[in-house]
Coordinates of C-alpha atoms in Angstrom, one line a residue:
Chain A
X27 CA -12.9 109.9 158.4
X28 CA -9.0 110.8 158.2
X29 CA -8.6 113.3 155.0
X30 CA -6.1 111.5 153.5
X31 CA -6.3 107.6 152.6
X32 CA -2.2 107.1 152.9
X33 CA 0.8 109.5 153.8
X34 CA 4.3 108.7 153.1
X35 CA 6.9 109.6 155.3
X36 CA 10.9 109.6 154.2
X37 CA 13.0 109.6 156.8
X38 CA 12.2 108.9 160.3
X39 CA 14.1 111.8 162.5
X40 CA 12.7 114.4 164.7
X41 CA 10.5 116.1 161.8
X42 CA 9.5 112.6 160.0
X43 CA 8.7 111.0 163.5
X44 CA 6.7 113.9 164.7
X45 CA 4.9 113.8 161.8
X46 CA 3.6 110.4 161.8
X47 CA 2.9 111.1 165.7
X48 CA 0.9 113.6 164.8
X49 CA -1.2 111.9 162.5
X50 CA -1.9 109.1 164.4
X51 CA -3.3 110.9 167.0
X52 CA -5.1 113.5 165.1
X53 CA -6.4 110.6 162.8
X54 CA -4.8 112.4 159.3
X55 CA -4.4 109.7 157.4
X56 CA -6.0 106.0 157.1
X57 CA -2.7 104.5 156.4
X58 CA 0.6 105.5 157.4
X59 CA 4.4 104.5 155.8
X60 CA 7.9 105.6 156.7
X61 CA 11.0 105.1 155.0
X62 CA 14.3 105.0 155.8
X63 CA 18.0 104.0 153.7
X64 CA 19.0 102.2 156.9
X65 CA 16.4 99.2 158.6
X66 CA 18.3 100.0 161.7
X67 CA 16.5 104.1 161.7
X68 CA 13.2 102.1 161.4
X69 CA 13.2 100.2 164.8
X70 CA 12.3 103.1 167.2
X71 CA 9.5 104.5 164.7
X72 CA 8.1 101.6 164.1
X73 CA 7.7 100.8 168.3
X74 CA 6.2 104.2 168.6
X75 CA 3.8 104.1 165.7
X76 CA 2.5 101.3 166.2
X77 CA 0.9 99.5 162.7
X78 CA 3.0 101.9 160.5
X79 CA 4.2 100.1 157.3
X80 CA 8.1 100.6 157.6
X81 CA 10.4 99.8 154.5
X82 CA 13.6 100.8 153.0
X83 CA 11.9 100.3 149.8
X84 CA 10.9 103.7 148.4
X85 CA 8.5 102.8 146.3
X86 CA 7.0 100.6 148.4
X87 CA 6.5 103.2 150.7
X88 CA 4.8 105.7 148.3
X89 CA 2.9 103.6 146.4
X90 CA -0.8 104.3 147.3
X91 CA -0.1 107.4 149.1
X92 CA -1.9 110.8 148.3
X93 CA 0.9 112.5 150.4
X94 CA 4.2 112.2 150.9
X95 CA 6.6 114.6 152.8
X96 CA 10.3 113.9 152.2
X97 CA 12.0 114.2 155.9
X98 CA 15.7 113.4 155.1
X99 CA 18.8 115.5 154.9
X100 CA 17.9 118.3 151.9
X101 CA 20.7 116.7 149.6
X102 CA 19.3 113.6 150.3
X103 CA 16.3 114.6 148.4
X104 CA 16.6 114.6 144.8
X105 CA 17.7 110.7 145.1
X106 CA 15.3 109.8 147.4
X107 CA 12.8 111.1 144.8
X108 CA 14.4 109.6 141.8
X109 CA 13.7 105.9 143.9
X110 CA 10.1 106.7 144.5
X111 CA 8.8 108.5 141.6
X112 CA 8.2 105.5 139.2
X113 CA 5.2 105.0 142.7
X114 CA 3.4 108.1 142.2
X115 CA 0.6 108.8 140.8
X116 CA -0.2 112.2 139.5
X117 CA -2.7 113.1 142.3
X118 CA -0.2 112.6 145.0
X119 CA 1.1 115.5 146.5
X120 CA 4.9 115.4 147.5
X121 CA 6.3 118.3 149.8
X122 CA 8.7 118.1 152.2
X123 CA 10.6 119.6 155.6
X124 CA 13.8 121.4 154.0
X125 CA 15.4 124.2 156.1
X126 CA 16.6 126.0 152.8
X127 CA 13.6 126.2 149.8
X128 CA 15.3 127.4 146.8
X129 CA 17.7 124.5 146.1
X130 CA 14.8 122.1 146.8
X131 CA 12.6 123.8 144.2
X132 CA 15.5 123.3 142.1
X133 CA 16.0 119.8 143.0
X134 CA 12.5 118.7 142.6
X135 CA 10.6 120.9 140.6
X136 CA 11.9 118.9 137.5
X137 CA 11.8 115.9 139.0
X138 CA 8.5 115.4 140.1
X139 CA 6.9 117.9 136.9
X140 CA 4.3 115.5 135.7
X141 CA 4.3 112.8 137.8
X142 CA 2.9 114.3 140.8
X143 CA 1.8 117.6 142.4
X144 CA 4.8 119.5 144.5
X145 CA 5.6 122.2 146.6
X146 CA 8.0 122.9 149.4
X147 CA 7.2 123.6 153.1
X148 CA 9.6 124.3 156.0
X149 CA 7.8 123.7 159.3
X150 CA 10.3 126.0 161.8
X151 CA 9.9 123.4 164.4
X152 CA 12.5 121.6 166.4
X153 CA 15.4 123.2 167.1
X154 CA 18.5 121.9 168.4
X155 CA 16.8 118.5 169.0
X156 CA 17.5 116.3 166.5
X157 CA 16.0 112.1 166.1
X158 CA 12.9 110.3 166.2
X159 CA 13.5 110.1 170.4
X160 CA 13.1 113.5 170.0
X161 CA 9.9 113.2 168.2
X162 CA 6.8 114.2 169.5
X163 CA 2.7 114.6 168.6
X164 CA 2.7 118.4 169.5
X165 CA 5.9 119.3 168.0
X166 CA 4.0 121.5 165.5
X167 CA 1.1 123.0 167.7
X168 CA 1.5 126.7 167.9
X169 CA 4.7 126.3 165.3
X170 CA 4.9 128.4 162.2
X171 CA 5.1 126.0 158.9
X172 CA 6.0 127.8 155.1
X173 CA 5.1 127.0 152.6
X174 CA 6.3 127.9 149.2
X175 CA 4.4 128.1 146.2
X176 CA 5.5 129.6 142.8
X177 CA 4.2 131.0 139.6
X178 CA 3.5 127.1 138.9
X179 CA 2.0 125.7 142.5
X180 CA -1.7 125.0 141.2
X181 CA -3.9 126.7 144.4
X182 CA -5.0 123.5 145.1
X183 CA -1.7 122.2 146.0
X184 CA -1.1 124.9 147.7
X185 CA -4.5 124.9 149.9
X186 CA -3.9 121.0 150.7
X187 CA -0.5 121.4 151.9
X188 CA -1.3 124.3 154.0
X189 CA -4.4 122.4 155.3
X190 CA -2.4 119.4 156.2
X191 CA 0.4 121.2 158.2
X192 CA -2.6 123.2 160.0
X193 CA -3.9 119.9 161.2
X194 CA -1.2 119.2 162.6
X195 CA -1.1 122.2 165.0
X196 CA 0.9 124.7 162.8
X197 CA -0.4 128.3 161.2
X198 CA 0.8 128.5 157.9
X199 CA 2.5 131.2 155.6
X200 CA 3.0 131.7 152.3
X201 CA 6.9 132.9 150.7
X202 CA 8.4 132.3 147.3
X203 CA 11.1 130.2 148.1
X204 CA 13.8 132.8 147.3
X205 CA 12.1 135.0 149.6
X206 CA 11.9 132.0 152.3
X207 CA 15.6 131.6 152.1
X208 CA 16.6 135.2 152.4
X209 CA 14.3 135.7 155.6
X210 CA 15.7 132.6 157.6
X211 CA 19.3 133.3 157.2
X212 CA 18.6 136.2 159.0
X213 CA 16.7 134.4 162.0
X214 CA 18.0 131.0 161.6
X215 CA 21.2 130.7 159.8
X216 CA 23.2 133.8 160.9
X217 CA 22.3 133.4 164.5
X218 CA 22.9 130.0 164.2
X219 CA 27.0 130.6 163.1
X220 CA 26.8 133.2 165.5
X221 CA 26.2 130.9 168.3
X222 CA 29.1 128.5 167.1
X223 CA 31.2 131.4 166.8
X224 CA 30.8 132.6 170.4
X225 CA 31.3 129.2 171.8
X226 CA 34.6 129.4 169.7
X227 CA 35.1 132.5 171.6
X228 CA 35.1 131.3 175.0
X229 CA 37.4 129.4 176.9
X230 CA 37.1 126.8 179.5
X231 CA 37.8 129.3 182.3
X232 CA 35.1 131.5 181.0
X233 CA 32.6 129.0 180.3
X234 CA 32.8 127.7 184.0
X235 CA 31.1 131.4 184.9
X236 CA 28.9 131.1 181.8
X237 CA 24.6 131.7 183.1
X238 CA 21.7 132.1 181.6
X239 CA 22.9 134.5 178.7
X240 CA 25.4 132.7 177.3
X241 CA 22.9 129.3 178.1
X242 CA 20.3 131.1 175.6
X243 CA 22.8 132.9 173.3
X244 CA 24.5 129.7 172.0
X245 CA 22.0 126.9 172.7
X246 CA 21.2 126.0 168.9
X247 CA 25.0 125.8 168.8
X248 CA 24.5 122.4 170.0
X249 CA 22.8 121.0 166.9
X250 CA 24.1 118.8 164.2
X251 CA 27.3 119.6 162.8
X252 CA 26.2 117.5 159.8
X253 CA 23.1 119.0 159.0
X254 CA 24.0 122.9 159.7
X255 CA 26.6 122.5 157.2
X256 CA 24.1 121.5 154.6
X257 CA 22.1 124.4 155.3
X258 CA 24.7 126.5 155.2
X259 CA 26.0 125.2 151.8
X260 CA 22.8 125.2 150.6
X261 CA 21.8 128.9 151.6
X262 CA 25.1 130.1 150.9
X263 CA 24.8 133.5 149.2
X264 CA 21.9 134.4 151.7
X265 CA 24.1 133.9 154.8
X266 CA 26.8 135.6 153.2
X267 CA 24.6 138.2 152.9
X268 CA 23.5 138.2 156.3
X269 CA 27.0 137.8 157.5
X270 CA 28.5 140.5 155.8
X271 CA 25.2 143.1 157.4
X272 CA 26.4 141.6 161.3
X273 CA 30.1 142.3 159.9
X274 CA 28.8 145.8 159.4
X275 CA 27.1 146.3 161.9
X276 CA 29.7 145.1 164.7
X277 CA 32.6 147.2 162.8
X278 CA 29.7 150.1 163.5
X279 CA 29.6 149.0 167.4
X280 CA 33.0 148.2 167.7
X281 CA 34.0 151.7 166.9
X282 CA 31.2 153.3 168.9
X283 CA 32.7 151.6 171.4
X284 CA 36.3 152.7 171.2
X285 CA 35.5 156.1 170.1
X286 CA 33.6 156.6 173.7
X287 CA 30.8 157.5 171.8
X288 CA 28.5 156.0 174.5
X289 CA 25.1 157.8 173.5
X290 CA 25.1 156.5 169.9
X291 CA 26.1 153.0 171.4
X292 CA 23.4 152.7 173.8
X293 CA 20.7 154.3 171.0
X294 CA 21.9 151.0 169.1
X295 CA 21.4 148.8 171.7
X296 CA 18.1 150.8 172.8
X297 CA 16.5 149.8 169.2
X298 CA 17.4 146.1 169.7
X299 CA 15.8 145.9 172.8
X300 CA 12.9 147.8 171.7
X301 CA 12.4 145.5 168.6
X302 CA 13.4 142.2 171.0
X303 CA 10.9 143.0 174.3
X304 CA 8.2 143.6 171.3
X305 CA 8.4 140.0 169.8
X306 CA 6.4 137.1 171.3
X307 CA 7.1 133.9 170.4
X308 CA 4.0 131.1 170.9
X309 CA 6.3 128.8 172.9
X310 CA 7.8 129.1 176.7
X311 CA 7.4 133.2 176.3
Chain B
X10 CA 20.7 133.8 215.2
X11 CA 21.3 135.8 212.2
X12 CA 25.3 135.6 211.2
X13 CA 24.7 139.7 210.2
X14 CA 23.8 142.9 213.1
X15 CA 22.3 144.5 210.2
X16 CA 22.3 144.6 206.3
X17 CA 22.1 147.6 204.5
X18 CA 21.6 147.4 200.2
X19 CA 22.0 150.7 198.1
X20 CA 20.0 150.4 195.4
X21 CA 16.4 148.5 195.2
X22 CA 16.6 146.7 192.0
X23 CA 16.4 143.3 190.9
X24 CA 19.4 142.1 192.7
X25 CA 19.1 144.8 195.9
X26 CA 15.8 143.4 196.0
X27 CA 16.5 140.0 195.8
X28 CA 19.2 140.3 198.6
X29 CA 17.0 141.7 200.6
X30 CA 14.2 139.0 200.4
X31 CA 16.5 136.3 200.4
X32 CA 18.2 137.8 203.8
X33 CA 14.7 137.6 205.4
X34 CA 13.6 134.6 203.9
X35 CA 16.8 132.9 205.2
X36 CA 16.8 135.0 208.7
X37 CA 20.3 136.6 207.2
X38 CA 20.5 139.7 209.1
X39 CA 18.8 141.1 212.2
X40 CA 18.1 144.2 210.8
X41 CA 17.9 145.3 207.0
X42 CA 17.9 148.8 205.3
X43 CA 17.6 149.8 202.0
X44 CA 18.6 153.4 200.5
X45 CA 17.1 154.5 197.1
X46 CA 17.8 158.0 195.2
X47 CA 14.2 158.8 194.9
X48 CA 11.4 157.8 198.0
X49 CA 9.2 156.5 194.9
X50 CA 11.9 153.9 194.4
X51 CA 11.3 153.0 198.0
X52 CA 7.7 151.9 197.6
X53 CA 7.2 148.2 196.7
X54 CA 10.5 147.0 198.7
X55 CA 8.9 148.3 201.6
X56 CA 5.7 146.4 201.0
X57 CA 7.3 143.5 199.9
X58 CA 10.2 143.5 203.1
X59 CA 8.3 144.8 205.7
X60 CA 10.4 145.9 209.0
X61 CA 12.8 147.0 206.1
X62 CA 14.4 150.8 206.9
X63 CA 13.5 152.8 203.7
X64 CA 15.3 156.0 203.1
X65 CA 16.9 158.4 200.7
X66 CA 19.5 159.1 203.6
X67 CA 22.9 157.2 202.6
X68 CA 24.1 157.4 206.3
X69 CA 20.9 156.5 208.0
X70 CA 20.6 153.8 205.9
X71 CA 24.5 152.6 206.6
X72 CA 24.6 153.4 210.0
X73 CA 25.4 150.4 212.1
X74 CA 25.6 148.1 209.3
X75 CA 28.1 145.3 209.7
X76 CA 27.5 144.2 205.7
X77 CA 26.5 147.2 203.1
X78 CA 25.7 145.5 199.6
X79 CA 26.4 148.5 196.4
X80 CA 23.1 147.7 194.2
X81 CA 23.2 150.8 192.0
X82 CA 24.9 151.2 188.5
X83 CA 28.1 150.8 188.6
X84 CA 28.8 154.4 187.3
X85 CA 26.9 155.9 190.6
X86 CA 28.7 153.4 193.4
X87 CA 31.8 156.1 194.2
X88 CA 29.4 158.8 194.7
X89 CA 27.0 156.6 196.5
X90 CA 30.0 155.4 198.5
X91 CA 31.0 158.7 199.4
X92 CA 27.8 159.4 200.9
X93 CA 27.8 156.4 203.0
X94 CA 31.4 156.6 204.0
X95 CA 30.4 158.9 207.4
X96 CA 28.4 156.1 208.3
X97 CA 30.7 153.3 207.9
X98 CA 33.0 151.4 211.3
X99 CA 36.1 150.2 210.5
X100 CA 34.5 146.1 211.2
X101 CA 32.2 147.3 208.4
X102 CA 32.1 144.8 204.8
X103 CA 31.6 146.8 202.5
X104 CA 30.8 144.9 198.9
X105 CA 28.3 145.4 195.6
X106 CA 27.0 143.4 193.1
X107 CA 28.5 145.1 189.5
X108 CA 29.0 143.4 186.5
X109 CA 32.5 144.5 186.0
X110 CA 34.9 144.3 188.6
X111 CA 38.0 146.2 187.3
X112 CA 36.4 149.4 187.3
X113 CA 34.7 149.2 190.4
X114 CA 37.7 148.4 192.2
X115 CA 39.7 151.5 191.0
X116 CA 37.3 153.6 192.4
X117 CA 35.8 152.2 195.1
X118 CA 39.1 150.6 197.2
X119 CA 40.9 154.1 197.7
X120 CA 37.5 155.1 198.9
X121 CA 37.4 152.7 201.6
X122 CA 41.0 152.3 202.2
X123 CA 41.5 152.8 206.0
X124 CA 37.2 153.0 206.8
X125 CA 35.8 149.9 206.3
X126 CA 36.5 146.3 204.5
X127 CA 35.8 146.1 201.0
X128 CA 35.5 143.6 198.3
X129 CA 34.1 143.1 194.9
X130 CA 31.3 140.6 193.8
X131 CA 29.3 139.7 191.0
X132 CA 26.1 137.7 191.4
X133 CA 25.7 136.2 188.0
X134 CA 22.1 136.1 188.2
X135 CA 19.1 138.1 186.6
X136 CA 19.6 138.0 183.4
X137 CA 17.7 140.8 181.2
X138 CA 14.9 141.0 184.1
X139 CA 15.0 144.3 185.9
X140 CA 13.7 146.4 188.8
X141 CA 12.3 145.5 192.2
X142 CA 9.0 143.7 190.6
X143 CA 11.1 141.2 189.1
X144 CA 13.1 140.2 192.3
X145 CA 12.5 137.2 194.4
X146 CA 14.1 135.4 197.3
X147 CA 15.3 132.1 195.5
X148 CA 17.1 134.5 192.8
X149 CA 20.6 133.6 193.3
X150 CA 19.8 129.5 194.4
X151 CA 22.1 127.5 192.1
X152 CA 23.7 130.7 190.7
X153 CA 27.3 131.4 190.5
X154 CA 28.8 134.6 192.2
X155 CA 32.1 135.6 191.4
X156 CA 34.3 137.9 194.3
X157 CA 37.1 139.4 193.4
X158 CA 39.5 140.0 196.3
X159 CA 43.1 141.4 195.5
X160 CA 46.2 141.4 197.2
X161 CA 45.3 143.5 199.8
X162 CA 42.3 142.1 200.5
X163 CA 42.1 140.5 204.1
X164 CA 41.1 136.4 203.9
X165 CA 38.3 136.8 206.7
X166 CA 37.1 139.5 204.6
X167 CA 36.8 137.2 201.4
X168 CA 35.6 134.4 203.7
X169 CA 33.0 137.1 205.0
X170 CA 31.8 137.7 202.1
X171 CA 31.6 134.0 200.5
X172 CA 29.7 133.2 203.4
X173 CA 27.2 135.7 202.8
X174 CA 26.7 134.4 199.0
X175 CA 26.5 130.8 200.2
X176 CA 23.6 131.4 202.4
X177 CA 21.6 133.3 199.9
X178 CA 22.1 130.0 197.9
X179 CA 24.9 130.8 195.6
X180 CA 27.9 129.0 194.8
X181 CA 31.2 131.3 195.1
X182 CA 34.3 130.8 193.0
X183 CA 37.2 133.5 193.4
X184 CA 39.0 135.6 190.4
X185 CA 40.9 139.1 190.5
X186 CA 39.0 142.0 188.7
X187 CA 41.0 141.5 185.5
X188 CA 40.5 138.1 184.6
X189 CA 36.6 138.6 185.9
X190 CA 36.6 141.5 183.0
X191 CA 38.3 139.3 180.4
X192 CA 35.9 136.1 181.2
X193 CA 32.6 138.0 181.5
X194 CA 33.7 139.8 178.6
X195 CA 33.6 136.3 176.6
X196 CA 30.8 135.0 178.1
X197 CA 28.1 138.2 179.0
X198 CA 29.3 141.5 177.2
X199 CA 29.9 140.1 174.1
X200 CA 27.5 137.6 173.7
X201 CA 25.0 140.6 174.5
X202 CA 26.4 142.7 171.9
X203 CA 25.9 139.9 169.2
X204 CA 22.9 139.6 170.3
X205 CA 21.4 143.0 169.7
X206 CA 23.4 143.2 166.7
X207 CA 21.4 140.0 165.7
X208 CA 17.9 141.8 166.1
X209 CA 19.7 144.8 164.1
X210 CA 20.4 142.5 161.1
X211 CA 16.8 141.0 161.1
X212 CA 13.6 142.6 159.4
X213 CA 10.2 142.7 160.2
X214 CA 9.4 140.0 157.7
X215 CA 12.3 137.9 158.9
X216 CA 11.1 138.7 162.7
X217 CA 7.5 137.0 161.5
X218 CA 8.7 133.8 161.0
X219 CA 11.0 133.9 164.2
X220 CA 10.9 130.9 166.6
X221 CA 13.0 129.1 168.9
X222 CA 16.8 129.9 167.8
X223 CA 16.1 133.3 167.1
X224 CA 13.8 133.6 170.2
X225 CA 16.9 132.1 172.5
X226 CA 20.0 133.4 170.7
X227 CA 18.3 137.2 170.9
X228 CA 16.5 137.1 174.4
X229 CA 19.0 138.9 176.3
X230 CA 19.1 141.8 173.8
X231 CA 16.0 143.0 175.5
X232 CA 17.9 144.3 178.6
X233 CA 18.3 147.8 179.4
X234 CA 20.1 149.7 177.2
X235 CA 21.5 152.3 179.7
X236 CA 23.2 149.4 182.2
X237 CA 24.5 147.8 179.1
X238 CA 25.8 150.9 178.1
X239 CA 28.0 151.0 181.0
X240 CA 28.9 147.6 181.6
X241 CA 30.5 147.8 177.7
X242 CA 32.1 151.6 179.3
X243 CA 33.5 150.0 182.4
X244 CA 34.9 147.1 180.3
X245 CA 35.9 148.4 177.0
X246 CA 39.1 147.1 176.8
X247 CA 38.2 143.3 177.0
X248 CA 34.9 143.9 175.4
X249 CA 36.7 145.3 172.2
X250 CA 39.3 142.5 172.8
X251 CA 37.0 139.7 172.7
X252 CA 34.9 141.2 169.6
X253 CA 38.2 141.2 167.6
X254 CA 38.3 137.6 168.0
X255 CA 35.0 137.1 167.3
X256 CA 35.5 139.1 164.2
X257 CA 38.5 137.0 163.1
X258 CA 36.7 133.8 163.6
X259 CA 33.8 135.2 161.6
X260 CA 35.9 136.4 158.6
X261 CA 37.5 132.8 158.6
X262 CA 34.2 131.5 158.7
X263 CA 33.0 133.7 156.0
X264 CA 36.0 132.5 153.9
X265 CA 34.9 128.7 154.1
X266 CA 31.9 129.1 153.2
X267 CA 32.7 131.2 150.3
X268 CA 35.6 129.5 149.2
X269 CA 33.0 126.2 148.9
X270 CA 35.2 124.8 151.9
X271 CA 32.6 122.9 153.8
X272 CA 34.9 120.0 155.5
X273 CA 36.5 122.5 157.6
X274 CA 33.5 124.6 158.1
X275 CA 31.5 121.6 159.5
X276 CA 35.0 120.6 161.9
X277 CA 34.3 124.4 163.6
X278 CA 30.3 123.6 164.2
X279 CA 31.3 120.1 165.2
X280 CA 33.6 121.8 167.5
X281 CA 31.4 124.4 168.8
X282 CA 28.4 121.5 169.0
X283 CA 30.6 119.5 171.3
X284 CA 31.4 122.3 173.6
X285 CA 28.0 123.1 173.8
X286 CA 26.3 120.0 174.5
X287 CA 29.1 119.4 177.0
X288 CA 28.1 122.8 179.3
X289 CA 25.5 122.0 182.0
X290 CA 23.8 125.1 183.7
X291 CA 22.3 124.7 187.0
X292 CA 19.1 126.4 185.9
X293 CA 16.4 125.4 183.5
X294 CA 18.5 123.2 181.4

């Protein structure tokens, strides 16, 4: 029997669309919904999940459902709830797929305070991919999902979020959302300006030599335009942060470097690769 | 037939290796020898090549060689070349396989003036792997190699050499050492330097929740701090050069999104995002 009776996607992209892959083939949920602000995003989703109610009517979408995960562009959010709250009831539990937490909290904690349960999650799944084409079943087995409780997040929101996300493949961890935000700037968001930066570094000439390095150094460069702006304007004092420690750190190796002083230089790059040949990732490494 | 008498690589690495395994793989060279500093260095090449001429002795190993291939650090090729130089005929190509070309050229073409035929190369293949255990015949198939002749350089020499490439499966395009320097700069040394400053700027918490852009935008940091060392040495110059742009672009980043300017920060990803998806690499992408 599937553990929940109906779940309620919003928005039908690469995260909404894996989703509901997911739980059709894992059997999650009895019934399944999606919505989307355009009929035109529902076509592909509604071919590939076959018997999945597909509306642009929010609250047609959520009504009946014990879960729904919001899928759309973070400042998308807080209207998309404001259409489909007047369908919750209070036992449904809402969470969603927002790169940045905080401003979501913010959003939606008011929102959503005694109509339904809440809390955020960020399943760290994807990539530069972006679309329900891109969507997949197993786009969350061996992923890392967070969720984000706070000093309000009853446990047993908490517990049934995490258990959803961990049927679908992920493992699960737990960060206050300010906490969440401060950690992926540093994996996510820096390196992700970083990549664009060094593409805007190279030149036509150079990138006809460019191999694997530069192939693996700016690859997430290719991803929306769009939506990395909205991360970035939505995680803006933690990137800054972030930023201004690389700034830092490359005036440091920048005058290691014309200084000659090659042995602090190469103890610099000898604790990256320490730290870096130490990591493994779940996925292709 | 094989097009070469007998090939002779200095220097049993990753890319000495490879050469050497592709040359027998493809019937290259009649006769191939391989000189390492230390016998222990000489070990696995000579049970992975067998027939190969192992030795510590730089004229044994060059003697009779119509093609010697410089494999070592780029820092050690002059004194290597000096101990080879006895060996060497006049008919002899002479070329190596360092990642900076400027350098090499300084010191190794007054060397050689007048006792063999010389040319730089650059096999832009390998990536972080190193050492003998990672080499393979197929390493340089679909990979660009760069040579670097100069004005003095002889035609049939070049054409010597950008045969040799082409048969270990390599496409060759041409540059002088300094625009090599300036483009690998842009599209290897600093992207490599970002890189490990990445991993500098991330925590062990942060590192937890790593995945795919972190995993790809880092990987090469995990090279070998000593040859990185050197190649940011040997290129200094265009290293530091490109860095200042890449610190200018940053800053003017920085300002947008401080300055709550988030049209023109979203035109440089949407111009970084469309260089991006337009690259194609012949390998794994």
């Amino acid at each position: 029997m599937a553990r929940w009776k109906k779940l309620a996607v919003f928005g039908p992209g690469l995260l909404g669309g894996s989703i509901l892959l997911a739980a059709r083939e894992r059997n999650l949920a009895s019934e399944l919904a999606v919505w989307a602000r355009r009929p035109e995003a529902l076509d592909e989703v509604a071919q590939r999940v076959p018997g999945c109610l597909t509306t642009c009517d929010a609250a047609a979408a959520a009504r009946g459902a014990d879960l729904v995960v919001l899928c759309t562009p973070v400042g998308a959010m807080a209207d998309v709830t404001r259409a489909l709250r007047p369908a919750l009831s209070p036992g449904t539990l809402v969470t969603d797929v927002g790169s940045v937490k905080g401003s979501v909290e913010t959003a939606l904690a008011p929102l959503l305070h005694g109509r339904a349960r809440w809390i955020g999650s960020h399943p760290m799944a994807g990539g530069e991919m972006q679309g329900i084409s891109a969507a997949r079943a197993s786009l969350f087995e061996g992923s890392t999902v967070v969720v984000t409780p706070t000093g309000s997040t009853p446990p047993d929101s908490r517990d049934e979020a995490a258990s959803f996300w961990e049927q679908t493949g992920a493992r699960v961890i737990d960060l206050d959302p300010a906490t969440h935000d401060r950690l992926v700037a540093e994996i996510s968001h820096l390196p992700h300006l970083m990549a664009a930066l060094l593409v805007g570094v190279s030149s036509p000439a150079s990138r006809g030599l460019a191999g694997g390095g530069f192939r693996d150094t700016t690859r997430v460069a290719a991803g929306s335009p769009k939506m990395w702006r909205e991360i970035f304007e939505q995680n803006r004092e933690a990137t800054l942060a972030a930023l201004d420690r690389l700034l830092e750190g490359a005036g440091h190796a920048r005058r290691l470097l014309s200084e000659h002083r090659g042995g602090e230089l190469e103890a610099l790059l000898a604790s990256a690769a320490e730290i870096r040949q130490s990591l493994r990732f779940s996925h292709h490494e």
